[in-house]
Amino acid sequence: MKFIKFFLVGILFGIVMSKAEIISWYRIYEMFKFQSFHMFGIIGSAVLLGMLSMFLFRKKMVKTFEGNEIHVSPKKVGLYRNLLGGILFGLGWALAGACPGPMFVLVGKGVVSILIVIFGATLGAFFYGLLKDKLPH
Amino acid sequence: MEFISQPWAWYVAGPVIAFVMFLLFYFGERFGVSSNLETFCSIGGAGKFVDYFKIDWKENAWNLIFVLGAIAGGFISSYWLSPSEVVAINPQTIQDLADIGIQNAGATYLPDEIFSIDTMLSLKGFSVLIIAGIMVGFGARWAGGCTSGHAIVGLSNLEIPSLISVIGFFIGGLVMTWFILPLIF
């Protein structure tokens, strides 16, 4: 039963990704062509409100539902990791027109071919694990 | 119902995404979709080949449930909340896509030239789909996060690694969109 809340939050996430057309390949293409404010407005407003959340967490004004303090674990630091990994991700994002979240939402939409992209992404994560020690970080 | 059936504007979607992130932290977890890809590897037995995947995946079960919810949300939205398939993209975008060989842009959510069953079953179409996926999965795990973990959570938390990653996302995305896509179709 403790999982049902994550299922419900996931449903909200799936609905917003779909209703705001974030799962549309065209919206991603349009964003990278700078021909619409839509995606920039979404990410920008989410980040602004996200900053407010982080402030409330840091000041301990909001705790978890169980009363624990909320710590946002920092991301791993490393110029090569972030820049090279980021560039590779960006190439895939613009080709598939979907990042990992929308990929799953598209499964719910009934897009069969996205399963190949998800399989590829899982394979990609596996290759990363395989080659991790040989890559610059 | 009018509001629900219309496409949602950016100023609705952005705050809802921030709320999703808030709820996940409030429930004692975090917001990051691409880590599920590693969980898939662990469940699939990748730990036998690479120690990196030797984790107790049950600790990430909540995130798999979140993804199941996202799939359900996509289903609910597509079948009950979206009367129209049309995506109202910029007319210039439609023209640009026609020029590189993608027709009827915006008539549906996805281009047939990439996602139709016929395309999927062709060698070129299959390669495009799987290579795109590999780049997303490899890149996200190398960078330590995707759009959710870096662009939303990391930027909100004012983290330099996330800023660098997002700059990387855009370098890669711009190169693909402006220089590589025109060569593919």
CSV table of C-alpha atoms in Angstrom, one decimal:
chain,number,residue,atom,x,y,z
A,1,MET,CA,0.0,0.0,0.0
A,2,LYS,CA,2.9,2.3,0.6
A,3,PHE,CA,3.5,2.3,-3.1
A,4,ILE,CA,0.1,3.6,-4.2
A,5,LYS,CA,1.1,7.2,-3.7
A,6,PHE,CA,3.9,6.8,-6.1
A,7,PHE,CA,1.5,5.3,-8.6
A,8,LEU,CA,-0.8,8.3,-8.3
A,9,VAL,CA,2.0,10.9,-8.6
A,10,GLY,CA,3.2,8.9,-11.7
A,11,ILE,CA,-0.3,9.2,-13.2
A,12,LEU,CA,-0.3,13.0,-12.6
A,13,PHE,CA,3.2,13.1,-14.3
A,14,GLY,CA,1.9,11.1,-17.2
A,15,ILE,CA,-1.1,13.3,-17.7
A,16,VAL,CA,0.9,16.5,-17.6
A,17,MET,CA,3.5,15.2,-20.0
A,18,SER,CA,0.8,14.2,-22.4
A,19,LYS,CA,-1.6,17.1,-22.0
A,20,ALA,CA,1.2,19.7,-22.4
A,21,GLU,CA,2.4,17.9,-25.5
A,22,ILE,CA,5.9,17.3,-23.9
A,23,ILE,CA,5.7,13.8,-25.3
A,24,SER,CA,5.4,15.1,-28.8
A,25,TRP,CA,8.5,14.7,-31.0
A,26,TYR,CA,7.6,17.9,-32.7
A,27,ARG,CA,7.7,20.0,-29.5
A,28,ILE,CA,11.3,18.9,-28.9
A,29,TYR,CA,12.3,19.7,-32.5
A,30,GLU,CA,10.6,23.1,-32.2
A,31,MET,CA,12.4,23.8,-28.9
A,32,PHE,CA,15.8,23.0,-30.4
A,33,LYS,CA,14.9,25.3,-33.4
A,34,PHE,CA,14.0,28.1,-30.9
A,35,GLN,CA,10.6,28.4,-32.7
A,36,SER,CA,8.4,28.3,-29.6
A,37,PHE,CA,8.5,29.5,-26.0
A,38,HIS,CA,6.4,26.4,-24.9
A,39,MET,CA,9.1,24.1,-23.7
A,40,PHE,CA,11.3,26.9,-22.3
A,41,GLY,CA,8.3,28.2,-20.4
A,42,ILE,CA,7.6,24.7,-19.0
A,43,ILE,CA,11.1,24.0,-17.8
A,44,GLY,CA,11.7,27.6,-16.7
A,45,SER,CA,8.5,27.8,-14.6
A,46,ALA,CA,9.1,24.3,-13.1
A,47,VAL,CA,12.6,25.3,-12.1
A,48,LEU,CA,11.5,28.6,-10.5
A,49,LEU,CA,8.9,26.9,-8.4
A,50,GLY,CA,11.4,24.1,-7.8
A,51,MET,CA,13.8,26.6,-6.3
A,52,LEU,CA,11.0,27.6,-3.9
A,53,SER,CA,10.5,24.0,-2.9
A,54,MET,CA,14.3,23.6,-2.3
A,55,PHE,CA,14.2,26.7,-0.1
A,56,LEU,CA,11.4,25.3,2.0
A,57,PHE,CA,13.2,22.0,2.3
A,58,ARG,CA,16.5,23.6,3.3
A,59,LYS,CA,14.9,25.9,5.9
A,60,LYS,CA,13.1,22.8,7.2
A,61,MET,CA,9.8,24.5,6.7
A,62,VAL,CA,8.6,21.4,4.8
A,63,LYS,CA,9.5,17.9,6.0
A,64,THR,CA,8.5,14.5,4.6
A,65,PHE,CA,5.0,13.2,5.5
A,66,GLU,CA,6.8,11.1,8.1
A,67,GLY,CA,8.4,14.2,9.7
A,68,ASN,CA,11.9,13.6,8.4
A,69,GLU,CA,14.1,16.4,7.1
A,70,ILE,CA,14.4,16.5,3.3
A,71,HIS,CA,17.9,16.3,2.0
A,72,VAL,CA,18.4,16.7,-1.8
A,73,SER,CA,21.6,14.7,-2.5
A,74,PRO,CA,24.0,16.7,-4.6
A,75,LYS,CA,24.9,15.5,-8.1
A,76,LYS,CA,28.3,13.9,-8.8
A,77,VAL,CA,30.8,16.6,-9.9
A,78,GLY,CA,33.0,16.1,-13.0
A,79,LEU,CA,33.3,18.2,-16.1
A,80,TYR,CA,33.8,15.3,-18.5
A,81,ARG,CA,30.9,13.3,-17.0
A,82,ASN,CA,28.5,16.2,-17.1
A,83,LEU,CA,29.5,17.7,-20.5
A,84,LEU,CA,30.2,14.6,-22.5
A,85,GLY,CA,27.3,12.6,-21.0
A,86,GLY,CA,25.1,15.6,-21.5
A,87,ILE,CA,26.0,16.0,-25.1
A,88,LEU,CA,25.4,12.3,-25.8
A,89,PHE,CA,22.1,12.5,-24.0
A,90,GLY,CA,21.1,15.6,-26.0
A,91,LEU,CA,21.9,13.9,-29.3
A,92,GLY,CA,19.5,11.1,-28.4
A,93,TRP,CA,16.9,13.4,-26.9
A,94,ALA,CA,16.6,15.4,-30.2
A,95,LEU,CA,16.6,12.2,-32.3
A,96,ALA,CA,14.0,10.3,-30.3
A,97,GLY,CA,12.1,13.5,-29.4
A,98,ALA,CA,11.7,12.0,-25.9
A,99,CYS,CA,13.7,11.9,-22.8
A,100,PRO,CA,13.2,8.9,-20.3
A,101,GLY,CA,10.0,10.2,-18.7
A,102,PRO,CA,8.1,10.8,-21.9
A,103,MET,CA,9.2,7.5,-23.3
A,104,PHE,CA,7.2,5.7,-20.7
A,105,VAL,CA,4.2,8.0,-21.1
A,106,LEU,CA,4.2,7.2,-24.9
A,107,VAL,CA,3.9,3.5,-24.0
A,108,GLY,CA,0.6,4.3,-22.3
A,109,LYS,CA,-0.4,6.2,-25.4
A,110,GLY,CA,0.0,2.9,-27.3
A,111,VAL,CA,3.1,3.8,-29.3
A,112,VAL,CA,4.6,0.4,-30.0
A,113,SER,CA,7.9,1.6,-31.6
A,114,ILE,CA,8.8,3.5,-28.4
A,115,LEU,CA,9.5,0.1,-26.8
A,116,ILE,CA,12.6,-0.1,-29.1
A,117,VAL,CA,13.8,3.2,-27.8
A,118,ILE,CA,13.3,2.1,-24.2
A,119,PHE,CA,15.1,-1.1,-24.9
A,120,GLY,CA,17.9,0.9,-26.5
A,121,ALA,CA,18.0,3.2,-23.5
A,122,THR,CA,18.3,0.2,-21.1
A,123,LEU,CA,21.1,-1.2,-23.3
A,124,GLY,CA,22.8,2.3,-23.2
A,125,ALA,CA,22.7,2.2,-19.4
A,126,PHE,CA,24.2,-1.3,-19.5
A,127,PHE,CA,27.0,-0.2,-21.9
A,128,TYR,CA,27.7,2.7,-19.5
A,129,GLY,CA,28.1,0.4,-16.6
A,130,LEU,CA,30.3,-1.9,-18.7
A,131,LEU,CA,32.6,0.9,-19.9
A,132,LYS,CA,32.4,3.2,-16.8
A,133,ASP,CA,35.9,2.7,-15.7
A,134,LYS,CA,37.4,3.5,-19.1
A,135,LEU,CA,35.5,6.8,-19.5
A,136,PRO,CA,36.6,10.2,-18.4
A,137,HIS,CA,34.5,11.6,-15.5
B,1,MET,CA,-14.0,19.9,-18.7
B,2,GLU,CA,-13.1,22.5,-21.3
B,3,PHE,CA,-9.9,23.1,-19.4
B,4,ILE,CA,-9.0,19.5,-19.2
B,5,SER,CA,-9.6,18.7,-22.9
B,6,GLN,CA,-7.6,21.6,-24.2
B,7,PRO,CA,-3.8,21.3,-24.5
B,8,TRP,CA,-2.3,22.6,-21.4
B,9,ALA,CA,-0.3,25.8,-21.6
B,10,TRP,CA,3.3,26.1,-20.3
B,11,TYR,CA,2.2,28.0,-17.2
B,12,VAL,CA,0.0,25.1,-16.2
B,13,ALA,CA,2.5,22.3,-17.1
B,14,GLY,CA,5.6,23.9,-15.4
B,15,PRO,CA,3.9,24.3,-12.0
B,16,VAL,CA,2.4,20.8,-12.2
B,17,ILE,CA,5.9,19.3,-12.9
B,18,ALA,CA,7.3,21.3,-9.9
B,19,PHE,CA,4.4,19.8,-7.8
B,20,VAL,CA,5.3,16.3,-9.0
B,21,MET,CA,8.9,16.9,-7.8
B,22,PHE,CA,7.7,18.4,-4.5
B,23,LEU,CA,5.4,15.3,-3.9
B,24,LEU,CA,8.2,12.8,-4.5
B,25,PHE,CA,10.5,14.6,-2.0
B,26,TYR,CA,7.6,15.0,0.4
B,27,PHE,CA,7.1,11.2,0.2
B,28,GLY,CA,10.7,10.7,1.1
B,29,GLU,CA,12.2,9.9,-2.3
B,30,ARG,CA,13.5,12.0,-5.3
B,31,PHE,CA,12.7,12.9,-8.9
B,32,GLY,CA,14.8,11.1,-11.5
B,33,VAL,CA,13.4,8.9,-14.2
B,34,SER,CA,16.6,7.7,-15.9
B,35,SER,CA,17.9,5.8,-12.8
B,36,ASN,CA,15.1,3.3,-13.6
B,37,LEU,CA,17.1,2.2,-16.7
B,38,GLU,CA,19.9,1.0,-14.3
B,39,THR,CA,17.2,-0.8,-12.2
B,40,PHE,CA,16.0,-2.6,-15.3
B,41,CYS,CA,19.6,-3.7,-15.9
B,42,SER,CA,19.9,-5.0,-12.3
B,43,ILE,CA,16.6,-6.9,-12.6
B,44,GLY,CA,17.7,-8.3,-15.9
B,45,GLY,CA,20.8,-9.8,-14.2
B,46,ALA,CA,23.4,-7.3,-15.4
B,47,GLY,CA,25.0,-7.6,-12.0
B,48,LYS,CA,26.4,-11.0,-13.1
B,49,PHE,CA,28.6,-9.2,-15.7
B,50,VAL,CA,29.2,-5.8,-14.1
B,51,ASP,CA,29.5,-5.0,-10.4
B,52,TYR,CA,28.0,-1.6,-11.0
B,53,PHE,CA,24.6,-3.2,-11.3
B,54,LYS,CA,24.8,-5.4,-8.2
B,55,ILE,CA,22.3,-3.4,-6.2
B,56,ASP,CA,19.2,-4.3,-4.3
B,57,TRP,CA,16.7,-3.1,-6.9
B,58,LYS,CA,13.9,-3.4,-4.4
B,59,GLU,CA,15.0,-0.1,-2.9
B,60,ASN,CA,14.1,1.5,-6.2
B,61,ALA,CA,10.7,-0.2,-6.5
B,62,TRP,CA,9.0,3.0,-5.7
B,63,ASN,CA,10.5,4.6,-8.8
B,64,LEU,CA,9.3,1.6,-11.0
B,65,ILE,CA,5.8,2.1,-9.6
B,66,PHE,CA,6.1,5.8,-10.5
B,67,VAL,CA,6.9,4.8,-14.0
B,68,LEU,CA,4.0,2.4,-14.1
B,69,GLY,CA,1.9,5.4,-13.0
B,70,ALA,CA,3.3,7.5,-15.8
B,71,ILE,CA,2.3,4.8,-18.3
B,72,ALA,CA,-1.2,4.8,-16.8
B,73,GLY,CA,-1.3,8.6,-17.0
B,74,GLY,CA,-0.3,8.5,-20.7
B,75,PHE,CA,-3.1,6.0,-21.3
B,76,ILE,CA,-5.7,8.0,-19.3
B,77,SER,CA,-4.7,11.2,-21.0
B,78,SER,CA,-4.7,9.8,-24.5
B,79,TYR,CA,-7.9,7.8,-24.4
B,80,TRP,CA,-10.1,10.0,-22.2
B,81,LEU,CA,-8.7,13.5,-21.9
B,82,SER,CA,-7.4,14.4,-25.4
B,83,PRO,CA,-10.1,14.8,-28.1
B,84,SER,CA,-7.5,16.1,-30.6
B,85,GLU,CA,-4.2,14.7,-31.8
B,86,VAL,CA,-3.1,18.0,-33.4
B,87,VAL,CA,0.0,19.6,-31.9
B,88,ALA,CA,-0.1,23.4,-32.7
B,89,ILE,CA,3.5,23.9,-33.5
B,90,ASN,CA,4.9,27.0,-35.2
B,91,PRO,CA,4.1,27.1,-39.0
B,92,GLN,CA,7.8,27.7,-39.6
B,93,THR,CA,8.6,24.5,-37.8
B,94,ILE,CA,6.1,22.6,-40.1
B,95,GLN,CA,7.8,24.2,-43.1
B,96,ASP,CA,11.3,23.4,-41.9
B,97,LEU,CA,10.3,19.7,-41.3
B,98,ALA,CA,8.8,19.4,-44.8
B,99,ASP,CA,12.1,20.7,-46.2
B,100,ILE,CA,14.0,17.9,-44.5
B,101,GLY,CA,11.5,15.2,-45.5
B,102,ILE,CA,9.0,15.0,-42.6
B,103,GLN,CA,5.5,15.6,-43.8
B,104,ASN,CA,2.3,16.6,-42.0
B,105,ALA,CA,4.2,17.8,-38.9
B,106,GLY,CA,1.9,18.5,-36.0
B,107,ALA,CA,-1.0,16.5,-37.4
B,108,THR,CA,-0.4,13.9,-34.7
B,109,TYR,CA,2.0,13.8,-31.7
B,110,LEU,CA,4.7,11.8,-33.5
B,111,PRO,CA,6.1,11.7,-37.1
B,112,ASP,CA,5.4,8.5,-39.0
B,113,GLU,CA,8.8,8.8,-40.6
B,114,ILE,CA,10.3,7.7,-37.2
B,115,PHE,CA,7.5,5.9,-35.2
B,116,SER,CA,5.2,4.1,-37.6
B,117,ILE,CA,5.1,0.3,-37.5
B,118,ASP,CA,6.3,0.2,-41.1
B,119,THR,CA,9.3,2.4,-40.3
B,120,MET,CA,10.1,0.4,-37.1
B,121,LEU,CA,10.3,-2.8,-39.2
B,122,SER,CA,12.7,-1.3,-41.7
B,123,LEU,CA,16.4,-1.6,-41.0
B,124,LYS,CA,17.0,2.1,-41.1
B,125,GLY,CA,13.9,2.9,-39.0
B,126,PHE,CA,14.9,0.3,-36.4
B,127,SER,CA,18.4,1.6,-36.2
B,128,VAL,CA,17.3,5.2,-35.7
B,129,LEU,CA,15.1,4.1,-32.8
B,130,ILE,CA,17.6,1.9,-31.1
B,131,ILE,CA,20.5,4.3,-31.6
B,132,ALA,CA,18.5,7.2,-30.2
B,133,GLY,CA,17.7,5.1,-27.1
B,134,ILE,CA,21.3,4.0,-26.6
B,135,MET,CA,22.5,7.6,-26.7
B,136,VAL,CA,19.8,8.7,-24.2
B,137,GLY,CA,20.5,5.8,-21.8
B,138,PHE,CA,24.3,5.9,-22.0
B,139,GLY,CA,24.3,9.7,-21.9
B,140,ALA,CA,21.9,10.1,-19.0
B,141,ARG,CA,23.8,7.6,-16.8
B,142,TRP,CA,27.2,9.1,-17.7
B,143,ALA,CA,25.9,12.6,-16.9
B,144,GLY,CA,24.3,11.3,-13.8
B,145,GLY,CA,20.8,12.3,-14.7
B,146,CYS,CA,18.3,13.3,-17.4
B,147,THR,CA,15.9,16.1,-17.8
B,148,SER,CA,14.1,15.4,-14.5
B,149,GLY,CA,17.2,14.8,-12.3
B,150,HIS,CA,19.4,17.5,-13.9
B,151,ALA,CA,17.2,20.1,-15.6
B,152,ILE,CA,14.4,20.2,-13.0
B,153,VAL,CA,15.9,19.0,-9.7
B,154,GLY,CA,19.5,20.0,-10.2
B,155,LEU,CA,18.9,23.5,-11.6
B,156,SER,CA,16.3,24.1,-8.8
B,157,ASN,CA,18.9,23.2,-6.3
B,158,LEU,CA,21.4,25.5,-8.0
B,159,GLU,CA,23.9,22.8,-8.8
B,160,ILE,CA,26.8,23.5,-11.1
B,161,PRO,CA,27.1,19.8,-12.4
B,162,SER,CA,23.4,20.1,-13.5
B,163,LEU,CA,24.0,23.4,-15.3
B,164,ILE,CA,26.9,21.9,-17.2
B,165,SER,CA,24.8,18.8,-18.0
B,166,VAL,CA,21.9,20.9,-19.3
B,167,ILE,CA,24.4,22.9,-21.4
B,168,GLY,CA,25.6,19.5,-22.8
B,169,PHE,CA,21.9,18.5,-23.4
B,170,PHE,CA,21.5,21.6,-25.6
B,171,ILE,CA,24.8,21.2,-27.4
B,172,GLY,CA,23.9,17.6,-28.4
B,173,GLY,CA,20.3,18.6,-29.1
B,174,LEU,CA,21.2,21.5,-31.3
B,175,VAL,CA,23.8,19.5,-33.3
B,176,MET,CA,21.2,16.7,-33.9
B,177,THR,CA,18.4,19.1,-34.8
B,178,TRP,CA,20.3,21.5,-37.1
B,179,PHE,CA,23.0,19.3,-38.6
B,180,ILE,CA,22.3,15.5,-38.3
B,181,LEU,CA,18.5,15.3,-38.7
B,182,PRO,CA,18.6,16.9,-42.2
B,183,LEU,CA,21.0,14.1,-43.3
B,184,ILE,CA,18.8,11.2,-42.0
B,185,PHE,CA,15.5,11.8,-43.8
